[in-house]
Structure formats: structure tokens, C-alpha cells
Amino acid sequence: MSDCIFCKIIKGDIPSTNVFRDEQVTAFRDIHPAAPTHILIVPNKHIDGVDTLAGEDEPLIGHLFSVAKQLAVQEGIAEKGYRLIINTGEHAGQTVNHVHLHLLGGKPMQLMG
Ligand code: AMP
């Protein structure tokens, strides 16, 4: 999508601090980190959000989690624990309409509520 900021990052049109890339996903550091480690794992193909996922996207979403797990080890946060979040829609605070998995860790986090 031409006006999607994450599509622009994936294409290399906007700078980002990439930590992982393969044929399915790109992972880069969040520009406003909410924890010492805050990485976004993003499908290379544009999908607006969880609501528009198709059945054929199931392996891709599984892959996002596999990459998150691998990056948690790489970042040294796997042992103490980490949080994975996908915000969906207005009440969840989704601000970028390109589905993405947040990987957060490196400090104790508050209980969700
Ligand atoms: P969400 O609120 O779940 O849609 O998450 C969007 C995230 O994208 C936020 O945490 C933003 O800080 C992050 N973000 C927005 N623009 C950029 C960018 N150019 N590079 C890296 N992260 C970004």
C-alpha cells in the first residue's frame, strides 16, 4: 500500500533499525520504545489488521511468533520473560493499519488491565 508507513519501511523508503528480515517478515525497533527491547515484527505483505486476516495467512501469523521467540533469545530477554501484543482497532490503540506484533521486554511490566 503506497500510503502505509510500514510498507515504506519494508521497501526501504523510510529508515528503520532492522533486526531481522526474511521472505515473509521484517522486524525493526519501535521508534518510541515502551521497554528496553521493543521490536515490531511485521508481515512483508500488507494486511490491515487482525480483522482482515484470511485463512491463508495462518502460517504467516505463526511465523511472526516464531520470529518473536527467536528475537527474544537474540535480545537476551527470553529467560526473564517478554510480552507479545497485537493491537487491533481503536480501543486497543492500533495506530498503524498494517498488522504487527510488538515484542517487549527487558524490564518487569505491569499487569494488563
Ligand atoms: P500500534 O499502536 O499497535 O499500531 O503500534 C504502532 C507502533 O509503530 C507504535 O509503537 C509506534 O511507535 C511505531 N512506529 C510508528 N512509526 C514508526 C517508524 N517510522 N519506525 C518505527 N516504529 C514506528
mmCIF file of C-alpha atoms and ligand atoms in Angstrom:
data_model
loop_
_atom_site.group_PDB
_atom_site.id
_atom_site.type_symbol
_atom_site.label_atom_id
_atom_site.label_comp_id
_atom_site.label_asym_id
_atom_site.label_seq_id
_atom_site.Cartn_x
_atom_site.Cartn_y
_atom_site.Cartn_z
ATOM 1 C CA MET A 1 0.000 0.000 0.000
ATOM 2 C CA SER A 2 1.561 3.252 -1.110
ATOM 3 C CA ASP A 3 0.498 5.350 1.925
ATOM 4 C CA CYS A 4 1.319 2.733 4.578
ATOM 5 C CA ILE A 5 4.303 3.683 6.753
ATOM 6 C CA PHE A 6 5.260 0.052 7.431
ATOM 7 C CA CYS A 7 5.105 -0.796 3.701
ATOM 8 C CA LYS A 8 7.507 2.108 3.159
ATOM 9 C CA ILE A 9 9.840 0.763 5.866
ATOM 10 C CA ILE A 10 9.717 -2.728 4.324
ATOM 11 C CA LYS A 11 10.550 -1.262 0.893
ATOM 12 C CA GLY A 12 13.435 0.721 2.411
ATOM 13 C CA ASP A 13 11.866 4.091 1.562
ATOM 14 C CA ILE A 14 11.850 5.150 5.249
ATOM 15 C CA PRO A 15 14.828 4.444 7.527
ATOM 16 C CA SER A 16 14.441 1.868 10.273
ATOM 17 C CA THR A 17 16.653 -0.132 12.600
ATOM 18 C CA ASN A 18 16.102 -3.602 11.231
ATOM 19 C CA VAL A 19 16.942 -6.616 13.361
ATOM 20 C CA PHE A 20 15.585 -9.411 11.139
ATOM 21 C CA ARG A 21 14.298 -9.977 7.624
ATOM 22 C CA ASP A 22 13.249 -12.970 5.576
ATOM 23 C CA GLU A 23 10.882 -13.523 2.653
ATOM 24 C CA GLN A 24 7.806 -13.282 4.913
ATOM 25 C CA VAL A 25 8.519 -10.735 7.641
ATOM 26 C CA THR A 26 10.617 -7.724 8.613
ATOM 27 C CA ALA A 27 11.439 -6.830 12.233
ATOM 28 C CA PHE A 28 12.665 -3.410 13.326
ATOM 29 C CA ARG A 29 12.997 -1.393 16.533
ATOM 30 C CA ASP A 30 9.995 0.727 17.560
ATOM 31 C CA ILE A 31 10.715 4.429 17.149
ATOM 32 C CA HIS A 32 9.085 5.156 20.551
ATOM 33 C CA PRO A 33 10.192 2.199 22.682
ATOM 34 C CA ALA A 34 7.954 1.322 25.636
ATOM 35 C CA ALA A 35 10.578 -1.054 27.097
ATOM 36 C CA PRO A 36 14.363 -1.553 26.780
ATOM 37 C CA THR A 37 13.620 -4.038 23.990
ATOM 38 C CA HIS A 38 10.710 -3.009 21.760
ATOM 39 C CA ILE A 39 10.670 -4.624 18.343
ATOM 40 C CA LEU A 40 7.885 -4.726 15.756
ATOM 41 C CA ILE A 41 7.556 -7.890 13.683
ATOM 42 C CA VAL A 42 5.670 -7.098 10.511
ATOM 43 C CA PRO A 43 4.496 -9.195 7.540
ATOM 44 C CA ASN A 44 6.141 -8.068 4.301
ATOM 45 C CA LYS A 45 2.745 -8.168 2.599
ATOM 46 C CA HIS A 46 0.197 -5.535 3.569
ATOM 47 C CA ILE A 47 -2.606 -6.739 5.848
ATOM 48 C CA ASP A 48 -4.637 -4.004 7.578
ATOM 49 C CA GLY A 49 -5.077 -5.820 10.868
ATOM 50 C CA VAL A 50 -6.260 -8.996 12.570
ATOM 51 C CA ASP A 51 -9.807 -8.335 11.346
ATOM 52 C CA THR A 52 -8.748 -8.689 7.729
ATOM 53 C CA LEU A 53 -6.588 -11.783 8.126
ATOM 54 C CA ALA A 54 -7.517 -14.565 5.730
ATOM 55 C CA GLY A 55 -7.341 -18.283 6.359
ATOM 56 C CA GLU A 56 -4.300 -18.483 4.104
ATOM 57 C CA ASP A 57 -2.474 -16.065 6.474
ATOM 58 C CA GLU A 58 -2.436 -18.536 9.381
ATOM 59 C CA PRO A 59 1.104 -19.854 8.654
ATOM 60 C CA LEU A 60 2.339 -16.271 8.287
ATOM 61 C CA ILE A 61 0.957 -15.302 11.702
ATOM 62 C CA GLY A 62 2.549 -18.399 13.212
ATOM 63 C CA HIS A 63 5.823 -17.313 11.644
ATOM 64 C CA LEU A 64 5.556 -13.873 13.317
ATOM 65 C CA PHE A 65 5.525 -15.653 16.681
ATOM 66 C CA SER A 66 8.438 -17.932 15.752
ATOM 67 C CA VAL A 67 10.499 -14.900 14.781
ATOM 68 C CA ALA A 68 9.497 -13.135 18.019
ATOM 69 C CA LYS A 69 10.685 -16.113 20.048
ATOM 70 C CA GLN A 70 13.993 -16.181 18.178
ATOM 71 C CA LEU A 71 14.482 -12.419 18.620
ATOM 72 C CA ALA A 72 13.734 -12.675 22.355
ATOM 73 C CA VAL A 73 16.667 -15.085 22.671
ATOM 74 C CA GLN A 74 18.844 -12.843 20.486
ATOM 75 C CA GLU A 75 17.977 -9.792 22.630
ATOM 76 C CA GLY A 76 18.711 -11.661 25.883
ATOM 77 C CA ILE A 77 15.176 -11.251 27.244
ATOM 78 C CA ALA A 78 13.884 -14.805 26.850
ATOM 79 C CA GLU A 79 14.945 -16.037 30.266
ATOM 80 C CA LYS A 80 13.250 -13.266 32.294
ATOM 81 C CA GLY A 81 10.224 -13.112 30.030
ATOM 82 C CA TYR A 82 8.660 -10.825 27.496
ATOM 83 C CA ARG A 83 5.305 -9.604 26.226
ATOM 84 C CA LEU A 84 3.829 -10.058 22.733
ATOM 85 C CA ILE A 85 0.992 -7.732 21.710
ATOM 86 C CA ILE A 86 -1.102 -7.218 18.595
ATOM 87 C CA ASN A 87 -3.302 -4.145 18.951
ATOM 88 C CA THR A 88 -6.496 -4.333 16.916
ATOM 89 C CA GLY A 89 -8.717 -1.325 16.341
ATOM 90 C CA GLU A 90 -9.434 1.907 18.150
ATOM 91 C CA HIS A 91 -9.964 0.722 21.734
ATOM 92 C CA ALA A 92 -6.733 -1.282 21.645
ATOM 93 C CA GLY A 93 -4.839 1.763 20.400
ATOM 94 C CA GLN A 94 -3.844 0.473 16.975
ATOM 95 C CA THR A 95 -2.221 3.425 15.224
ATOM 96 C CA VAL A 96 -0.676 1.770 12.165
ATOM 97 C CA ASN A 97 -3.046 -0.199 9.955
ATOM 98 C CA HIS A 98 -0.546 -2.854 8.904
ATOM 99 C CA VAL A 99 -0.730 -5.858 11.203
ATOM 100 C CA HIS A 100 2.307 -6.094 13.526
ATOM 101 C CA LEU A 101 3.435 -7.994 16.591
ATOM 102 C CA HIS A 102 5.081 -5.968 19.382
ATOM 103 C CA LEU A 103 7.911 -7.740 21.239
ATOM 104 C CA LEU A 104 8.530 -6.006 24.583
ATOM 105 C CA GLY A 105 10.988 -6.935 27.298
ATOM 106 C CA GLY A 106 13.993 -6.026 29.370
ATOM 107 C CA LYS A 107 12.102 -4.791 32.446
ATOM 108 C CA PRO A 108 9.245 -6.024 34.638
ATOM 109 C CA MET A 109 5.935 -4.972 33.117
ATOM 110 C CA GLN A 110 2.679 -4.011 34.812
ATOM 111 C CA LEU A 111 -0.246 -6.380 34.791
ATOM 112 C CA MET A 112 -2.669 -5.621 31.985
ATOM 113 C CA GLY A 113 -5.995 -4.100 32.911
HETATM 114 P P1 AMP B 1 0.217 0.231 17.263
HETATM 115 O O1 AMP B 1 -0.113 1.374 18.170
HETATM 116 O O2 AMP B 1 -0.015 -1.118 17.871
HETATM 117 O O3 AMP B 1 -0.446 0.386 15.907
HETATM 118 O O4 AMP B 1 1.778 0.295 17.063
HETATM 119 C C1 AMP B 1 2.393 1.126 16.114
HETATM 120 C C2 AMP B 1 3.809 1.312 16.582
HETATM 121 O O5 AMP B 1 4.564 1.758 15.478
HETATM 122 C C3 AMP B 1 3.977 2.338 17.696
HETATM 123 O O6 AMP B 1 4.544 1.726 18.845
HETATM 124 C C4 AMP B 1 4.899 3.384 17.069
HETATM 125 O O7 AMP B 1 5.838 3.909 17.995
HETATM 126 C C5 AMP B 1 5.572 2.588 15.980
HETATM 127 N N1 AMP B 1 6.071 3.364 14.838
HETATM 128 C C6 AMP B 1 5.404 4.312 14.142
HETATM 129 N N2 AMP B 1 6.172 4.798 13.152
HETATM 130 C C7 AMP B 1 7.362 4.136 13.234
HETATM 131 C C8 AMP B 1 8.572 4.183 12.494
HETATM 132 N N3 AMP B 1 8.743 5.034 11.456
HETATM 133 N N4 AMP B 1 9.593 3.363 12.842
HETATM 134 C C9 AMP B 1 9.441 2.513 13.895
HETATM 135 N N5 AMP B 1 8.316 2.414 14.631
HETATM 136 C C10 AMP B 1 7.281 3.213 14.306
#
